[in-house]
PDB file of C-alpha atoms in Angstrom:
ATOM      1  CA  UNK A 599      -3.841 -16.111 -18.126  1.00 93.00           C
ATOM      2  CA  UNK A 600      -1.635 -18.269 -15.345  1.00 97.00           C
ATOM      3  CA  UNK A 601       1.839 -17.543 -15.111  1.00 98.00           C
ATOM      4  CA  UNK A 602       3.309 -21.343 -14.854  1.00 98.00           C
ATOM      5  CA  UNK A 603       6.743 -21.925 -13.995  1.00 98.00           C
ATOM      6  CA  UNK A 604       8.050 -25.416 -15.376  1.00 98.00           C
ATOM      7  CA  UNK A 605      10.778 -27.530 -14.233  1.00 97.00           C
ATOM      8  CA  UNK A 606      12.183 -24.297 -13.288  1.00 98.00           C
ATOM      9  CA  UNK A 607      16.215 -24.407 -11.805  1.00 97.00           C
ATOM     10  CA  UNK A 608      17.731 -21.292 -10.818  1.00 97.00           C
ATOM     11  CA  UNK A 609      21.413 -19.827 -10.625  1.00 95.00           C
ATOM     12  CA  UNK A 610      23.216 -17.336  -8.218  1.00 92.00           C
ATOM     13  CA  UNK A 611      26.434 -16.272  -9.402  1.00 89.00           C
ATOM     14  CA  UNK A 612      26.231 -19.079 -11.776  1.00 89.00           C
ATOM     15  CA  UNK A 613      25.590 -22.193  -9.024  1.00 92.00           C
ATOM     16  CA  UNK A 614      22.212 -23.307  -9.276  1.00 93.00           C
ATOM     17  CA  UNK A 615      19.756 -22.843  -5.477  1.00 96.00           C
ATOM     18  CA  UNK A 616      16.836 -24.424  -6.278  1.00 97.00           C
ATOM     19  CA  UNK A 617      16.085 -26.824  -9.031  1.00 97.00           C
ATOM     20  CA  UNK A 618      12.861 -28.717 -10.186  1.00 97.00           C
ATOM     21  CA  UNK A 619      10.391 -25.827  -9.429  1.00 98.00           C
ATOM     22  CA  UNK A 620       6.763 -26.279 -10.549  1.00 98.00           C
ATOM     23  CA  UNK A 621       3.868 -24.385  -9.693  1.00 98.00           C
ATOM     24  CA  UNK A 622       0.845 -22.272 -11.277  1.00 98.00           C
ATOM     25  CA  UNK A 623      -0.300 -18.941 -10.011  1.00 98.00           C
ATOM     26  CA  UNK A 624      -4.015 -18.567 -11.375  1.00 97.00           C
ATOM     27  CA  UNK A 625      -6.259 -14.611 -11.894  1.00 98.00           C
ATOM     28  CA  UNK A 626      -7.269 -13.956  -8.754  1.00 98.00           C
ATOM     29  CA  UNK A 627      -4.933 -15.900  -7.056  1.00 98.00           C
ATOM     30  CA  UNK A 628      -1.406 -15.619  -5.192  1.00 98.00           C
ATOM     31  CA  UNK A 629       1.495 -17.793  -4.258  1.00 98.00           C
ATOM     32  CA  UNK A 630       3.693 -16.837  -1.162  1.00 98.00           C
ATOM     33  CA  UNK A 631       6.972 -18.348  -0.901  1.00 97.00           C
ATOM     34  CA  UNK A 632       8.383 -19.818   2.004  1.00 96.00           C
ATOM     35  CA  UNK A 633      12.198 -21.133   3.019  1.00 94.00           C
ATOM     36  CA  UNK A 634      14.900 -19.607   5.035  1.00 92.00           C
ATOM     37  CA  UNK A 635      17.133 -16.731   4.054  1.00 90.00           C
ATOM     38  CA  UNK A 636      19.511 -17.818   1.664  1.00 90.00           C
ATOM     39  CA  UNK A 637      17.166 -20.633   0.258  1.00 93.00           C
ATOM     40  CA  UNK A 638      16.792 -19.232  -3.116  1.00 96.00           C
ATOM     41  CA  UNK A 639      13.480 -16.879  -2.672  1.00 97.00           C
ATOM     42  CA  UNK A 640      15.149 -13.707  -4.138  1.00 96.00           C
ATOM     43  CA  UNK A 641      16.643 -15.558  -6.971  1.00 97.00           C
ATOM     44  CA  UNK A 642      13.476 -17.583  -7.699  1.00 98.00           C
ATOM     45  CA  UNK A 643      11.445 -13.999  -8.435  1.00 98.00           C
ATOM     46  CA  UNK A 644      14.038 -12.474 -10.600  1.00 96.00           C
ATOM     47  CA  UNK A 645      13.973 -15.387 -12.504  1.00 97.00           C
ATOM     48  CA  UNK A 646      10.175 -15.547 -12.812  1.00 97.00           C
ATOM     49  CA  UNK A 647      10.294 -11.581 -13.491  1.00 96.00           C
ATOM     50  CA  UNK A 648      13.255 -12.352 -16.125  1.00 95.00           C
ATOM     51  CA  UNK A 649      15.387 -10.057 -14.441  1.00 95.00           C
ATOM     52  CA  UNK A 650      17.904 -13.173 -14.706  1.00 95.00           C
ATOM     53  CA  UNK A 651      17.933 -16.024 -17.024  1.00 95.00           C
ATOM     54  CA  UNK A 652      16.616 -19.479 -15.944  1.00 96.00           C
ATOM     55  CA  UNK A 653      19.369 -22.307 -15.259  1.00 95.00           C
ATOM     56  CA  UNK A 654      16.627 -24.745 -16.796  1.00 96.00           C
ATOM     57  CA  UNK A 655      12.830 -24.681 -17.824  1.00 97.00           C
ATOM     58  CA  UNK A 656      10.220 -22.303 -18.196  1.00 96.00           C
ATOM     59  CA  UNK A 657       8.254 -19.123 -17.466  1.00 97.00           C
ATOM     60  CA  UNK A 658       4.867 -19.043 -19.493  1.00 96.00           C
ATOM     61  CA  UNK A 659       2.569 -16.181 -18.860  1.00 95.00           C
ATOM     62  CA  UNK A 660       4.781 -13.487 -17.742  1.00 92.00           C
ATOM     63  CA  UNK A 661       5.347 -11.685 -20.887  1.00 86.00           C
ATOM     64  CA  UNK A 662       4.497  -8.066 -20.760  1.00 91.00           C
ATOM     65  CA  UNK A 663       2.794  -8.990 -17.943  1.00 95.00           C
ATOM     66  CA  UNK A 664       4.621  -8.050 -14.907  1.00 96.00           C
ATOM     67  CA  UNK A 665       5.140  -5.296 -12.146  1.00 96.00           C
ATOM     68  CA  UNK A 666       8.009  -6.314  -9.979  1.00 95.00           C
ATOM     69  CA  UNK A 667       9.138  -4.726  -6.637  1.00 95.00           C
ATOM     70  CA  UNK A 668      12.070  -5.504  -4.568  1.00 92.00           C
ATOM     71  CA  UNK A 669      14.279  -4.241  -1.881  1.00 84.00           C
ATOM     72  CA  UNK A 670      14.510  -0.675  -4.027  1.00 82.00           C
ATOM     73  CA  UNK A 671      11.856   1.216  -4.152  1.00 81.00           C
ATOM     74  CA  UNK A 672      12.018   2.158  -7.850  1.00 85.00           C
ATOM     75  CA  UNK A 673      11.548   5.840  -6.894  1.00 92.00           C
ATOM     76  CA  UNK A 674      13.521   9.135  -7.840  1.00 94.00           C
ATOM     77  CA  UNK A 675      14.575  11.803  -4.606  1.00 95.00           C
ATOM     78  CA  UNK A 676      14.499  14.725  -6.669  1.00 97.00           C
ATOM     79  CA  UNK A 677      11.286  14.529  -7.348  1.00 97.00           C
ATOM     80  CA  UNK A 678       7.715  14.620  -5.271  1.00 98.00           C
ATOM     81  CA  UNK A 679       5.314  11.984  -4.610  1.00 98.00           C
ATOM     82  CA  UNK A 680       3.047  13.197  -7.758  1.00 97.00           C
ATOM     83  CA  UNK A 681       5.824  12.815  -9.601  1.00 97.00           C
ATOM     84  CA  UNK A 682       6.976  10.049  -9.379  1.00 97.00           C
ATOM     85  CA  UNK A 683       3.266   8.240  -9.820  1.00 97.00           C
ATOM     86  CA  UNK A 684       2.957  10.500 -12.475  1.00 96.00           C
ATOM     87  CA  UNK A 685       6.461   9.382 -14.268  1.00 94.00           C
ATOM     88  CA  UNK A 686       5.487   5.710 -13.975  1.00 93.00           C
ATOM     89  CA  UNK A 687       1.993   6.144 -15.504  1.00 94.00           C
ATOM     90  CA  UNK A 688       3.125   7.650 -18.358  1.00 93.00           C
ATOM     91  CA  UNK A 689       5.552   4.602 -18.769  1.00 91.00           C
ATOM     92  CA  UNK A 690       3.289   1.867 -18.647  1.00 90.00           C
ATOM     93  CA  UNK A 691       0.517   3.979 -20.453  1.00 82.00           C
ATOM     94  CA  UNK A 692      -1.966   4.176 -18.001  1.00 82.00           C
ATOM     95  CA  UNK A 693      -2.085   7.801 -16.754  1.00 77.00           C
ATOM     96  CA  UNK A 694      -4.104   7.433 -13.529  1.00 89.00           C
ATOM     97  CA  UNK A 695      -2.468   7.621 -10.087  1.00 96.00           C
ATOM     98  CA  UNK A 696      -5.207   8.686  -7.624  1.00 96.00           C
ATOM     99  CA  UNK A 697      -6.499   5.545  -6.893  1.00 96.00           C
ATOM    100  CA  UNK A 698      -2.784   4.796  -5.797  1.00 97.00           C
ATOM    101  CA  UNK A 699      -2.510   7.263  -3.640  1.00 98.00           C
ATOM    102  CA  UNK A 700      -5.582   6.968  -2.118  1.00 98.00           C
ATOM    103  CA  UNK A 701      -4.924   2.922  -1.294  1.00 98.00           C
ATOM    104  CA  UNK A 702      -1.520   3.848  -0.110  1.00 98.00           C
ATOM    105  CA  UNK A 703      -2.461   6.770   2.148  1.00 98.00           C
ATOM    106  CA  UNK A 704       0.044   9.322  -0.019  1.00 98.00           C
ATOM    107  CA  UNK A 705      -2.307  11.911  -0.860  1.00 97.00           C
ATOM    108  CA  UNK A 706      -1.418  13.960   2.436  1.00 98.00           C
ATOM    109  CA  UNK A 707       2.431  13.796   1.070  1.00 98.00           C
ATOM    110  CA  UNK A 708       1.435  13.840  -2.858  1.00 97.00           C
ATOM    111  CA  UNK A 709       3.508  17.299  -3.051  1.00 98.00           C
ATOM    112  CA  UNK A 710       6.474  16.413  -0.877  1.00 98.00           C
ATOM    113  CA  UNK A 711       9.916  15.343  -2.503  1.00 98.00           C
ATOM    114  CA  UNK A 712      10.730  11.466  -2.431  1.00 97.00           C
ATOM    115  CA  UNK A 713      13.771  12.440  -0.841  1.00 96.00           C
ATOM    116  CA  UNK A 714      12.378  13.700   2.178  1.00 97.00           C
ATOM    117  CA  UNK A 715      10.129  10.393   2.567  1.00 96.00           C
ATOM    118  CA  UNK A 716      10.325   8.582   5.842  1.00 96.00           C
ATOM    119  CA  UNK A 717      11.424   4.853   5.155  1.00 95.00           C
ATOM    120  CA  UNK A 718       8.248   3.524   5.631  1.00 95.00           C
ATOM    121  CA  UNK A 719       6.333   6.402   3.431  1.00 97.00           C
ATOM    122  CA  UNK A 720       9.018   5.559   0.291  1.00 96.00           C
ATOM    123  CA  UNK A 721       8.088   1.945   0.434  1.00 96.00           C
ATOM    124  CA  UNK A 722       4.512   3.173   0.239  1.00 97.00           C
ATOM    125  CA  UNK A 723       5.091   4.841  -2.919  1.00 97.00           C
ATOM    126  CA  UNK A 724       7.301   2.006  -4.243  1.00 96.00           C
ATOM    127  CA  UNK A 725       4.140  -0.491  -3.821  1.00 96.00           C
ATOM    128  CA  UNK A 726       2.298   2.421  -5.084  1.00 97.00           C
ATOM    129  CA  UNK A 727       3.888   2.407  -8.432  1.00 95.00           C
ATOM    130  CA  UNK A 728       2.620  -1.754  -9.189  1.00 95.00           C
ATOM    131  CA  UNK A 729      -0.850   0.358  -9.204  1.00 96.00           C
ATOM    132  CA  UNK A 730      -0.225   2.295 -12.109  1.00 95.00           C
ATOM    133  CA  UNK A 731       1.394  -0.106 -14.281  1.00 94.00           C
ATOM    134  CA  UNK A 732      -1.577  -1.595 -15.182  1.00 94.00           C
ATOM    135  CA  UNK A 733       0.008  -4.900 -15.005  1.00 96.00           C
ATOM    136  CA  UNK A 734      -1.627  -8.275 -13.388  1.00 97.00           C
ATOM    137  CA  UNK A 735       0.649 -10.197 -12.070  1.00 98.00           C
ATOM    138  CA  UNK A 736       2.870  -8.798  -9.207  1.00 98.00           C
ATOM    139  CA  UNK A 737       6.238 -10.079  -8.315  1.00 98.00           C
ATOM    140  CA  UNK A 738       6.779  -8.996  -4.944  1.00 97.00           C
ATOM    141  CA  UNK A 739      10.231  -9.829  -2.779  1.00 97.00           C
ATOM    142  CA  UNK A 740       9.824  -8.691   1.298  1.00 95.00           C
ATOM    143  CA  UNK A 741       7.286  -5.936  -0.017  1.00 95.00           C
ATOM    144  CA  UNK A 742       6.288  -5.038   3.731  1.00 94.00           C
ATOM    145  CA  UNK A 743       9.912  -4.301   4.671  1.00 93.00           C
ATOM    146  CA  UNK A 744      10.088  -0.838   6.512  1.00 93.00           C
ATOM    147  CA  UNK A 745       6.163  -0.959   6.636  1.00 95.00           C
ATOM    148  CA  UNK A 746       4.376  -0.278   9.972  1.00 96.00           C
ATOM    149  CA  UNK A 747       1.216  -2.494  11.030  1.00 96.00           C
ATOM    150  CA  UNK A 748      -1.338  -0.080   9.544  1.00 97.00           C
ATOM    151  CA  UNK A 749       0.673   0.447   6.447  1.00 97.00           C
ATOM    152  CA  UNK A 750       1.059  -3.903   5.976  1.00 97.00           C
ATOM    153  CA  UNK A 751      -2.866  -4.043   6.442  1.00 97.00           C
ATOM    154  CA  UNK A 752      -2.698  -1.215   3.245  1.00 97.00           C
ATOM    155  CA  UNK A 753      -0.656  -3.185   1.255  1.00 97.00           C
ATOM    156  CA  UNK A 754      -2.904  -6.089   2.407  1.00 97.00           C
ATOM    157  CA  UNK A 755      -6.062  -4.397   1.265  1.00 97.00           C
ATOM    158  CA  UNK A 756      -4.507  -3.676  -1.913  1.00 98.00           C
ATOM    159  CA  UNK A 757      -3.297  -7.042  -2.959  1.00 98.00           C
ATOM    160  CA  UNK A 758      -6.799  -8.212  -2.110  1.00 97.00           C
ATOM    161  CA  UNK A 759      -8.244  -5.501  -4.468  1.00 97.00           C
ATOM    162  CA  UNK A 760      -5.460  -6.539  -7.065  1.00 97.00           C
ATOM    163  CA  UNK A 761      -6.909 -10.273  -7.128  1.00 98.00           C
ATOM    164  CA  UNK A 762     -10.639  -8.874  -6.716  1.00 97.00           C
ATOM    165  CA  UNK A 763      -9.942  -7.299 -10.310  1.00 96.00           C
ATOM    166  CA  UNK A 764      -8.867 -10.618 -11.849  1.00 97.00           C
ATOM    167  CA  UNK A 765      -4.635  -9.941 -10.731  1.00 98.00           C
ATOM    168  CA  UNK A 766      -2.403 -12.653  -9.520  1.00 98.00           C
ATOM    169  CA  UNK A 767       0.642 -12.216  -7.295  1.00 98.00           C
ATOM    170  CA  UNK A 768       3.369 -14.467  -6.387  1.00 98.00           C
ATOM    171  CA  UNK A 769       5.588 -13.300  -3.048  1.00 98.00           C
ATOM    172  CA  UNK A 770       8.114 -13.714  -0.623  1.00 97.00           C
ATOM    173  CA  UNK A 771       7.138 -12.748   2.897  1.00 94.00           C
ATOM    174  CA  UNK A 772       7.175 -13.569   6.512  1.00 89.00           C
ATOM    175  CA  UNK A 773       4.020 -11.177   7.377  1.00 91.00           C
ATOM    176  CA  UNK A 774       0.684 -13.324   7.567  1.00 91.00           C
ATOM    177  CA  UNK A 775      -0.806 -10.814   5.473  1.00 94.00           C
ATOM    178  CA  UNK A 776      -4.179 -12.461   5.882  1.00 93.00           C
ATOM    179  CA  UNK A 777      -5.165 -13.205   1.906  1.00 94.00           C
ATOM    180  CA  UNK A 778      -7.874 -16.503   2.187  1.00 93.00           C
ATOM    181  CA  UNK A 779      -6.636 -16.048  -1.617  1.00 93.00           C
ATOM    182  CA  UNK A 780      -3.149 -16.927  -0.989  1.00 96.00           C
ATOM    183  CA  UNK A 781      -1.099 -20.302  -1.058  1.00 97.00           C
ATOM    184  CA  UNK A 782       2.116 -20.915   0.503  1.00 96.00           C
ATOM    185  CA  UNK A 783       4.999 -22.564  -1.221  1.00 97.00           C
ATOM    186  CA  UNK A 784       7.698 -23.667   0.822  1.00 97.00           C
ATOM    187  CA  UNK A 785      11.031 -23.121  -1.598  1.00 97.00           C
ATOM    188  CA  UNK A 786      13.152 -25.749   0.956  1.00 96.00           C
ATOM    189  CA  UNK A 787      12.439 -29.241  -0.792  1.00 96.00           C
ATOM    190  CA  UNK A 788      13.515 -27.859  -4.499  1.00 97.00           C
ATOM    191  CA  UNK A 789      17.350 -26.507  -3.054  1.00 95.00           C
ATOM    192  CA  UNK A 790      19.888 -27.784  -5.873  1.00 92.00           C
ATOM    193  CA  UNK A 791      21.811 -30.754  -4.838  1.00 81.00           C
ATOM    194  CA  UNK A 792      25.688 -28.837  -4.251  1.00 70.00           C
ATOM    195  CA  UNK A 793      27.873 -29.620  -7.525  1.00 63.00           C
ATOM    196  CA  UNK A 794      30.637 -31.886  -6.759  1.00 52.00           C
ATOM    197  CA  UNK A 795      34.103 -30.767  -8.584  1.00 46.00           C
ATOM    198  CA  UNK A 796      36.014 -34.135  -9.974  1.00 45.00           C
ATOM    199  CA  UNK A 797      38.479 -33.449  -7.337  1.00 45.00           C
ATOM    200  CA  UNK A 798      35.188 -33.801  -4.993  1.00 45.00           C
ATOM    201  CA  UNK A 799      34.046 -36.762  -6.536  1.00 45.00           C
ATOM    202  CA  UNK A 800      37.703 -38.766  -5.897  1.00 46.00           C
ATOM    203  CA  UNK A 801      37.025 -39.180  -2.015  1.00 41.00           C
ATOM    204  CA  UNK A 802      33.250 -40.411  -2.717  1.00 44.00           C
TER     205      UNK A 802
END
C-alpha cells in the first residue's frame, strides 16, 4: 500500500511551515527530505506519523502502519539491550529480535544496560527497535545522528533490506546514505506564505 500525503499543510505552535505538500512513497521505495533547518522537516514527519494533527489535507496509508524514530531513542536505561528489543516485540506482536541485533551489530552488548550505552550504541538500538515492529513504512527524522561511518553504512544496509522485503521509508537526512531506491524531496518550495495580522495588512 503507498502512504500518499495530499495537499498536506503543516503547523508549529499553531503557524503553518509548509503548505501544499504532495507526494507518494511506494513498497520498496523511500523519500528523503531535503530543506534547511527550520524549514519544516521535523514537523512534516510528525504530521505524516500523526504524532500532530494536519493544518490541511491528508495522510492515506499510514494507519497501523508505522514505526517512527526521532531524536529519542525510544529506549529504557534500566534495562539491557535484550530487554529492551524484547519489550518492543512483545508490543507490536512480533516476538523476534535477533535479526535486529544482528543488523545493528548489538549482539556483543545484548546483556549490557541501556544506560551504560555509548551515544552512538543507544541510537543503534533505537533504529533497532523499527525491526521488531513489524511495521513497513518507517518515519525516520536525522536517524544517523550520533552514528559513526560504519554504523551509517548499518543503518544503510538495513533500510535497503527494509525495501528489499516490500517496506517503504520516508526521511530526513543530510548523510548520502547511498539507497539507488531513494528520492529526494526538497521541503523549500512548499514553506507557508507568513500570515499577515490586519494590523500587517494596513501598511500593504
Amino acid at each position: 500500500m503507498d502512504l500518499t500525503v495530499r495537499n498536506l499543510a503543516v503547523a508549529r505552535g499553531g503557524i503553518p511551515v509548509l503548505a501544499g505538500v504532495q507526494f507518494t512513497v511506494s513498497p520498496g521505495r523511500a523519500l528523503v527530505l531535503r530543506g534547511p533547518n527550520g524549514s519544516g522537516k521535523t514537523t512534516l514527519l510528525r504530521t505524516v506519523a500523526g504524532l500532530q494533527p494536519p493544518f490541511e489535507g491528508s495522510v492515506t496509508g499510514a494507519e497501523d502502519r508505522i514505526a517512527y524514530a526521532a531524536h529519542a531513542d525510544g529506549i529504557k536505561s534500566m534495562l539491557s539491550v535484550t530487554e529492551n528489543l524484547s519489550f518492543w516485540a512483545r508490543v507490536f506482536g512480533t516476538g523476534e529480535i535477533a535479526p535486529a541485533l544482528a543488523a545493528f551489530d548489538l549482539d556483543a552488548l545484548r546483556d549490557r544496560l541501556a544506560g551504560n550505552l555509548s551515544a552512538g550504541q543507544k541510537r543503534r538500538l533505537g533504529l533497532a527497535r523499527l525491526m521488531v515492529t513489524g511495521r513497513p513504512v518507517w518515519v525516520l527524522d536525522e536517524p544517523t545522528v550520533s552514528l559513526d561511518a560504519a554504523s551509517v553504512a548499518l543503518f544503510a544496509e538495513a533500510v535497503r533490506a527494509h525495501l528489499a522485503q516490500g517496506g517503504s521509508a520516508l526521511m530526513a537526512t543530510h548523510i548520502d546514505l547511498g539507497l539507488t531506491e531513494a528520492e529526494p524531496f526538497d521541503v523549500t518550495p512548499f514553506r507557508a506564505r507568513p500570515q499577515l495580522s490586519h494590523a500587517d495588512e494596513a501598511f500593504l
